[in-house]
Amino acid sequence: MSTINRFEDLEIWALSVLLAKEIFGLTKITGLSKNFCPLKTSLNRSSGSIMDKIAEGNGSANRFAFIQFLNIAFATAAGLTSQIYRSPDREYLNKDEFTDLYEKTNAVYKKINGFIKYLNTSNVKGTKFKDRNTK
């Protein structure tokens, strides 16, 4: 795996940005545009939180803290998936919009999980820790 110096270098962060943009766009043009508070707000906040937790984790003190932030992002992606299921039930999204959004959210969910698994089995601490003494 290549060296990651900035959270912007992470594929999972870039995918989560695209997901947040997609959700925001849908809240402006679908039936969600008429949902002035609960579900529309939850979708936007959850999708934004995923990318934020990935960024915060990358900036954290160590690999274990990063994994914890990724676990929060992973759980948030699960919650977002649940919110997405409510959208067609309330006639805010049609079947195609639901399927597309579900697949994109699931892709982010799987990528986060894969990265957590990688970090859990990796001995790499990261370049920001390479010059620290271990006692």
PDB file of C-alpha atoms in Angstrom:
ATOM      1  CA  MET A   1       0.000   0.000   0.000  1.00  0.00           C
ATOM      2  CA  SER A   2       1.304   3.442  -0.843  1.00  0.00           C
ATOM      3  CA  THR A   3       2.137   6.010   1.797  1.00  0.00           C
ATOM      4  CA  ILE A   4      -0.723   8.226   2.864  1.00  0.00           C
ATOM      5  CA  ASN A   5       0.353  11.687   3.930  1.00  0.00           C
ATOM      6  CA  ARG A   6      -2.995  13.502   3.789  1.00  0.00           C
ATOM      7  CA  PHE A   7      -6.565  12.351   4.216  1.00  0.00           C
ATOM      8  CA  GLU A   8      -7.229  13.653   0.694  1.00  0.00           C
ATOM      9  CA  ASP A   9      -4.984  10.819  -0.544  1.00  0.00           C
ATOM     10  CA  LEU A  10      -7.332   8.164   0.842  1.00  0.00           C
ATOM     11  CA  GLU A  11      -9.603   6.467  -1.678  1.00  0.00           C
ATOM     12  CA  ILE A  12     -12.235   5.894   1.010  1.00  0.00           C
ATOM     13  CA  TRP A  13     -12.338   9.624   1.754  1.00  0.00           C
ATOM     14  CA  ALA A  14     -12.687  10.501  -1.946  1.00  0.00           C
ATOM     15  CA  LEU A  15     -15.529   7.976  -2.322  1.00  0.00           C
ATOM     16  CA  SER A  16     -17.265   9.369   0.750  1.00  0.00           C
ATOM     17  CA  VAL A  17     -17.017  12.895  -0.706  1.00  0.00           C
ATOM     18  CA  LEU A  18     -18.714  11.697  -3.892  1.00  0.00           C
ATOM     19  CA  LEU A  19     -21.402   9.985  -1.834  1.00  0.00           C
ATOM     20  CA  ALA A  20     -22.071  13.155   0.180  1.00  0.00           C
ATOM     21  CA  LYS A  21     -22.307  15.179  -3.043  1.00  0.00           C
ATOM     22  CA  GLU A  22     -24.694  12.627  -4.545  1.00  0.00           C
ATOM     23  CA  ILE A  23     -26.928  12.730  -1.489  1.00  0.00           C
ATOM     24  CA  PHE A  24     -26.927  16.516  -1.368  1.00  0.00           C
ATOM     25  CA  GLY A  25     -27.848  16.628  -5.048  1.00  0.00           C
ATOM     26  CA  LEU A  26     -30.713  14.186  -4.526  1.00  0.00           C
ATOM     27  CA  THR A  27     -32.036  16.234  -1.621  1.00  0.00           C
ATOM     28  CA  LYS A  28     -32.359  19.165  -4.006  1.00  0.00           C
ATOM     29  CA  ILE A  29     -34.101  17.463  -6.957  1.00  0.00           C
ATOM     30  CA  THR A  30     -36.080  14.478  -5.646  1.00  0.00           C
ATOM     31  CA  GLY A  31     -39.004  14.222  -3.271  1.00  0.00           C
ATOM     32  CA  LEU A  32     -36.462  14.781  -0.500  1.00  0.00           C
ATOM     33  CA  SER A  33     -36.384  18.456  -1.477  1.00  0.00           C
ATOM     34  CA  LYS A  34     -39.843  18.754   0.119  1.00  0.00           C
ATOM     35  CA  ASN A  35     -38.732  16.982   3.315  1.00  0.00           C
ATOM     36  CA  PHE A  36     -37.653  20.094   5.201  1.00  0.00           C
ATOM     37  CA  CYS A  37     -36.162  18.523   8.261  1.00  0.00           C
ATOM     38  CA  PRO A  38     -35.878  14.968   9.511  1.00  0.00           C
ATOM     39  CA  LEU A  39     -34.790  12.591   6.771  1.00  0.00           C
ATOM     40  CA  LYS A  40     -33.190  15.149   4.450  1.00  0.00           C
ATOM     41  CA  THR A  41     -31.092  16.520   7.306  1.00  0.00           C
ATOM     42  CA  SER A  42     -30.165  13.056   8.552  1.00  0.00           C
ATOM     43  CA  LEU A  43     -28.991  11.949   5.121  1.00  0.00           C
ATOM     44  CA  ASN A  44     -26.843  15.054   4.667  1.00  0.00           C
ATOM     45  CA  ARG A  45     -25.374  14.907   8.164  1.00  0.00           C
ATOM     46  CA  SER A  46     -24.607  11.196   8.031  1.00  0.00           C
ATOM     47  CA  SER A  47     -22.929  11.355   4.644  1.00  0.00           C
ATOM     48  CA  GLY A  48     -20.851  14.336   5.752  1.00  0.00           C
ATOM     49  CA  SER A  49     -19.945  12.634   9.012  1.00  0.00           C
ATOM     50  CA  ILE A  50     -18.460   9.646   7.178  1.00  0.00           C
ATOM     51  CA  MET A  51     -15.952  11.803   5.315  1.00  0.00           C
ATOM     52  CA  ASP A  52     -15.238  13.866   8.439  1.00  0.00           C
ATOM     53  CA  LYS A  53     -14.474  10.812  10.598  1.00  0.00           C
ATOM     54  CA  ILE A  54     -12.107   9.442   7.960  1.00  0.00           C
ATOM     55  CA  ALA A  55     -10.280  12.798   7.875  1.00  0.00           C
ATOM     56  CA  GLU A  56     -10.188  13.060  11.679  1.00  0.00           C
ATOM     57  CA  GLY A  57      -8.897   9.525  11.969  1.00  0.00           C
ATOM     58  CA  ASN A  58      -6.110  10.174   9.516  1.00  0.00           C
ATOM     59  CA  GLY A  59      -5.041  13.137  11.626  1.00  0.00           C
ATOM     60  CA  SER A  60      -5.197  11.218  14.898  1.00  0.00           C
ATOM     61  CA  ALA A  61      -2.296  10.306  17.129  1.00  0.00           C
ATOM     62  CA  ASN A  62      -1.833   6.680  16.130  1.00  0.00           C
ATOM     63  CA  ARG A  63      -3.070   3.782  14.027  1.00  0.00           C
ATOM     64  CA  PHE A  64      -5.367   2.531  16.789  1.00  0.00           C
ATOM     65  CA  ALA A  65      -7.090   5.900  17.077  1.00  0.00           C
ATOM     66  CA  PHE A  66      -7.421   5.958  13.283  1.00  0.00           C
ATOM     67  CA  ILE A  67      -9.108   2.555  13.413  1.00  0.00           C
ATOM     68  CA  GLN A  68     -11.529   3.853  16.049  1.00  0.00           C
ATOM     69  CA  PHE A  69     -12.498   6.798  13.836  1.00  0.00           C
ATOM     70  CA  LEU A  70     -12.926   4.420  10.896  1.00  0.00           C
ATOM     71  CA  ASN A  71     -15.185   2.234  13.044  1.00  0.00           C
ATOM     72  CA  ILE A  72     -17.351   5.289  13.715  1.00  0.00           C
ATOM     73  CA  ALA A  73     -17.424   6.081   9.972  1.00  0.00           C
ATOM     74  CA  PHE A  74     -18.341   2.431   9.308  1.00  0.00           C
ATOM     75  CA  ALA A  75     -21.207   2.576  11.808  1.00  0.00           C
ATOM     76  CA  THR A  76     -22.382   5.876  10.339  1.00  0.00           C
ATOM     77  CA  ALA A  77     -22.420   4.301   6.873  1.00  0.00           C
ATOM     78  CA  ALA A  78     -24.649   1.545   8.283  1.00  0.00           C
ATOM     79  CA  GLY A  79     -26.982   4.181   9.710  1.00  0.00           C
ATOM     80  CA  LEU A  80     -26.976   6.003   6.385  1.00  0.00           C
ATOM     81  CA  THR A  81     -27.994   2.781   4.652  1.00  0.00           C
ATOM     82  CA  SER A  82     -30.940   2.499   7.023  1.00  0.00           C
ATOM     83  CA  GLN A  83     -31.933   6.091   6.257  1.00  0.00           C
ATOM     84  CA  ILE A  84     -31.736   5.348   2.547  1.00  0.00           C
ATOM     85  CA  TYR A  85     -34.202   2.481   3.024  1.00  0.00           C
ATOM     86  CA  ARG A  86     -36.735   4.934   4.465  1.00  0.00           C
ATOM     87  CA  SER A  87     -36.565   7.188   1.401  1.00  0.00           C
ATOM     88  CA  PRO A  88     -38.583   5.102  -1.092  1.00  0.00           C
ATOM     89  CA  ASP A  89     -40.960   3.990   1.664  1.00  0.00           C
ATOM     90  CA  ARG A  90     -41.903   7.635   2.063  1.00  0.00           C
ATOM     91  CA  GLU A  91     -41.932   8.171  -1.704  1.00  0.00           C
ATOM     92  CA  TYR A  92     -38.914  10.492  -1.680  1.00  0.00           C
ATOM     93  CA  LEU A  93     -36.814   8.318  -4.020  1.00  0.00           C
ATOM     94  CA  ASN A  94     -37.855   6.054  -6.856  1.00  0.00           C
ATOM     95  CA  LYS A  95     -36.517   2.520  -7.178  1.00  0.00           C
ATOM     96  CA  ASP A  96     -33.630   3.462  -9.498  1.00  0.00           C
ATOM     97  CA  GLU A  97     -32.533   6.364  -7.276  1.00  0.00           C
ATOM     98  CA  PHE A  98     -32.689   4.092  -4.232  1.00  0.00           C
ATOM     99  CA  THR A  99     -30.674   1.333  -5.930  1.00  0.00           C
ATOM    100  CA  ASP A 100     -27.993   3.739  -7.128  1.00  0.00           C
ATOM    101  CA  LEU A 101     -27.642   5.398  -3.733  1.00  0.00           C
ATOM    102  CA  TYR A 102     -27.683   2.073  -1.897  1.00  0.00           C
ATOM    103  CA  GLU A 103     -24.912   0.686  -4.121  1.00  0.00           C
ATOM    104  CA  LYS A 104     -22.732   3.776  -3.666  1.00  0.00           C
ATOM    105  CA  THR A 105     -23.210   3.727   0.086  1.00  0.00           C
ATOM    106  CA  ASN A 106     -22.482   0.008   0.201  1.00  0.00           C
ATOM    107  CA  ALA A 107     -19.271   0.545  -1.789  1.00  0.00           C
ATOM    108  CA  VAL A 108     -18.067   3.117   0.773  1.00  0.00           C
ATOM    109  CA  TYR A 109     -19.135   0.807   3.611  1.00  0.00           C
ATOM    110  CA  LYS A 110     -17.123  -2.089   2.146  1.00  0.00           C
ATOM    111  CA  LYS A 111     -14.052   0.070   1.463  1.00  0.00           C
ATOM    112  CA  ILE A 112     -14.029   1.366   5.048  1.00  0.00           C
ATOM    113  CA  ASN A 113     -14.334  -2.183   6.359  1.00  0.00           C
ATOM    114  CA  GLY A 114     -11.494  -3.339   4.115  1.00  0.00           C
ATOM    115  CA  PHE A 115      -9.251  -0.505   5.278  1.00  0.00           C
ATOM    116  CA  ILE A 116     -10.030  -1.304   8.927  1.00  0.00           C
ATOM    117  CA  LYS A 117      -9.046  -4.925   8.297  1.00  0.00           C
ATOM    118  CA  TYR A 118      -5.827  -3.810   6.619  1.00  0.00           C
ATOM    119  CA  LEU A 119      -4.890  -1.488   9.496  1.00  0.00           C
ATOM    120  CA  ASN A 120      -5.727  -4.157  12.077  1.00  0.00           C
ATOM    121  CA  THR A 121      -3.246  -6.568  10.490  1.00  0.00           C
ATOM    122  CA  SER A 122      -0.578  -4.056   9.481  1.00  0.00           C
ATOM    123  CA  ASN A 123       2.585  -3.329  11.443  1.00  0.00           C
ATOM    124  CA  VAL A 124       2.967  -0.030   9.612  1.00  0.00           C
ATOM    125  CA  LYS A 125       2.540   2.933  11.915  1.00  0.00           C
ATOM    126  CA  GLY A 126       2.799   5.564   9.189  1.00  0.00           C
ATOM    127  CA  THR A 127       5.383   8.133   8.219  1.00  0.00           C
ATOM    128  CA  LYS A 128       4.411  10.606  10.921  1.00  0.00           C
ATOM    129  CA  PHE A 129       5.541   8.067  13.551  1.00  0.00           C
ATOM    130  CA  LYS A 130       8.745   6.783  11.954  1.00  0.00           C
ATOM    131  CA  ASP A 131      11.167   8.999  13.919  1.00  0.00           C
ATOM    132  CA  ARG A 132       9.642   8.389  17.349  1.00  0.00           C
ATOM    133  CA  ASN A 133      11.549   6.350  19.880  1.00  0.00           C
ATOM    134  CA  THR A 134       9.856   3.215  21.160  1.00  0.00           C
ATOM    135  CA  LYS A 135      10.558   2.395  24.806  1.00  0.00           C
TER     136      LYS A 135
END
